[in-house]
Amino acid sequence: MEMEAICAALGNKTRYQLIKALKEKSIATCCNRFEFFENGVSVGDVVKFTGLAQSTVSQHLAVLEKANLIRKEKRELWSCYFLNQEVLEQFQEQLKKDLQ
């Protein structure tokens, strides 16, 4: 786990809000109509949630994916993004240790 990469990714207000929304499941999603994508969000879902352009959303998702905070799964024509809960929990624990 790269602490610096995660901190950099979360240092952007939009990306931080996306992680919070994914954790709270507050983004309405079309991915739930497919059993294999349950609890995922599509780029279109995030565009609706943020009001940002699709290209901007894709860039933000790419940064979060590179930091391993989310993962992308592609099936046939569809791609959905999922919160990487394990990495998020490891980050929280490491941050607690580092700041004690």
CSV table of C-alpha atoms in Angstrom, one decimal:
chain,number,residue,atom,x,y,z
A,1,MET,CA,0.0,0.0,0.0
A,2,GLU,CA,1.4,3.4,-1.0
A,3,MET,CA,0.4,5.9,1.7
A,4,GLU,CA,1.6,8.9,-0.4
A,5,ALA,CA,-0.4,7.8,-3.5
A,6,ILE,CA,-3.5,7.4,-1.4
A,7,CYS,CA,-3.0,10.7,0.3
A,8,ALA,CA,-2.5,12.4,-3.0
A,9,ALA,CA,-5.6,10.8,-4.5
A,10,LEU,CA,-7.7,11.8,-1.5
A,11,GLY,CA,-6.2,15.3,-1.5
A,12,ASN,CA,-8.6,16.3,-4.3
A,13,LYS,CA,-12.0,17.3,-3.0
A,14,THR,CA,-13.9,15.6,-5.8
A,15,ARG,CA,-12.1,12.3,-5.4
A,16,TYR,CA,-12.5,12.5,-1.6
A,17,GLN,CA,-16.3,13.0,-2.1
A,18,LEU,CA,-16.4,10.1,-4.5
A,19,ILE,CA,-14.8,7.7,-2.0
A,20,LYS,CA,-17.2,8.9,0.7
A,21,ALA,CA,-20.2,8.4,-1.6
A,22,LEU,CA,-19.0,4.9,-2.6
A,23,LYS,CA,-18.6,4.0,1.1
A,24,GLU,CA,-22.0,5.4,2.0
A,25,LYS,CA,-23.6,3.9,-1.2
A,26,SER,CA,-25.1,7.3,-1.9
A,27,ILE,CA,-24.5,7.2,-5.6
A,28,ALA,CA,-27.6,5.9,-7.5
A,29,THR,CA,-26.3,3.1,-9.7
A,30,CYS,CA,-27.3,1.3,-12.8
A,31,CYS,CA,-24.8,-1.5,-12.0
A,32,ASN,CA,-27.2,-3.1,-9.4
A,33,ARG,CA,-29.3,-4.4,-12.3
A,34,PHE,CA,-26.6,-7.0,-12.9
A,35,GLU,CA,-26.0,-9.4,-10.0
A,36,PHE,CA,-22.3,-9.6,-10.8
A,37,PHE,CA,-22.0,-5.8,-10.4
A,38,GLU,CA,-23.9,-5.3,-7.2
A,39,ASN,CA,-22.6,-2.3,-5.2
A,40,GLY,CA,-20.6,-1.0,-8.1
A,41,VAL,CA,-21.0,2.3,-10.0
A,42,SER,CA,-20.5,3.1,-13.6
A,43,VAL,CA,-18.9,6.2,-15.1
A,44,GLY,CA,-22.3,7.4,-16.0
A,45,ASP,CA,-23.5,7.1,-12.4
A,46,VAL,CA,-20.6,9.2,-11.2
A,47,VAL,CA,-21.2,11.8,-14.0
A,48,LYS,CA,-24.8,12.1,-12.8
A,49,PHE,CA,-23.7,12.3,-9.1
A,50,THR,CA,-21.0,15.0,-9.7
A,51,GLY,CA,-22.3,16.9,-12.7
A,52,LEU,CA,-18.8,16.7,-14.2
A,53,ALA,CA,-17.9,15.8,-17.8
A,54,GLN,CA,-17.4,12.1,-18.5
A,55,SER,CA,-13.7,12.7,-19.4
A,56,THR,CA,-13.1,14.4,-16.0
A,57,VAL,CA,-14.9,11.7,-14.1
A,58,SER,CA,-12.8,9.1,-16.0
A,59,GLN,CA,-9.6,10.9,-15.0
A,60,HIS,CA,-10.6,11.0,-11.3
A,61,LEU,CA,-11.6,7.3,-11.4
A,62,ALA,CA,-8.2,6.5,-13.0
A,63,VAL,CA,-6.4,8.2,-10.1
A,64,LEU,CA,-8.4,6.4,-7.5
A,65,GLU,CA,-7.8,3.1,-9.3
A,66,LYS,CA,-4.1,3.7,-9.5
A,67,ALA,CA,-4.0,4.4,-5.8
A,68,ASN,CA,-5.8,1.1,-5.4
A,69,LEU,CA,-8.8,2.7,-3.6
A,70,ILE,CA,-11.2,1.4,-6.2
A,71,ARG,CA,-11.2,-1.4,-8.6
A,72,LYS,CA,-12.8,-1.7,-12.1
A,73,GLU,CA,-14.5,-4.8,-13.3
A,74,LYS,CA,-15.5,-5.2,-16.9
A,75,ARG,CA,-18.1,-7.7,-18.1
A,76,GLU,CA,-19.1,-7.7,-21.8
A,77,LEU,CA,-20.0,-4.1,-22.6
A,78,TRP,CA,-20.2,-2.9,-19.0
A,79,SER,CA,-17.6,-1.6,-16.6
A,80,CYS,CA,-18.3,-0.9,-12.9
A,81,TYR,CA,-16.1,0.5,-10.2
A,82,PHE,CA,-16.1,-0.8,-6.6
A,83,LEU,CA,-14.6,0.6,-3.4
A,84,ASN,CA,-11.5,-1.4,-2.3
A,85,GLN,CA,-12.6,-1.6,1.4
A,86,GLU,CA,-9.6,-3.7,2.4
A,87,VAL,CA,-7.1,-1.0,1.2
A,88,LEU,CA,-9.2,1.8,2.8
A,89,GLU,CA,-9.1,0.0,6.1
A,90,GLN,CA,-5.4,-0.6,5.9
A,91,PHE,CA,-4.9,3.1,5.1
A,92,GLN,CA,-6.9,4.1,8.1
A,93,GLU,CA,-5.0,1.8,10.4
A,94,GLN,CA,-1.6,2.9,9.1
A,95,LEU,CA,-2.6,6.6,9.4
A,96,LYS,CA,-3.6,6.0,13.0
A,97,LYS,CA,-0.2,4.4,13.7
A,98,ASP,CA,1.8,7.1,11.9
A,99,LEU,CA,0.0,9.9,13.7
A,100,GLN,CA,0.1,8.5,17.3
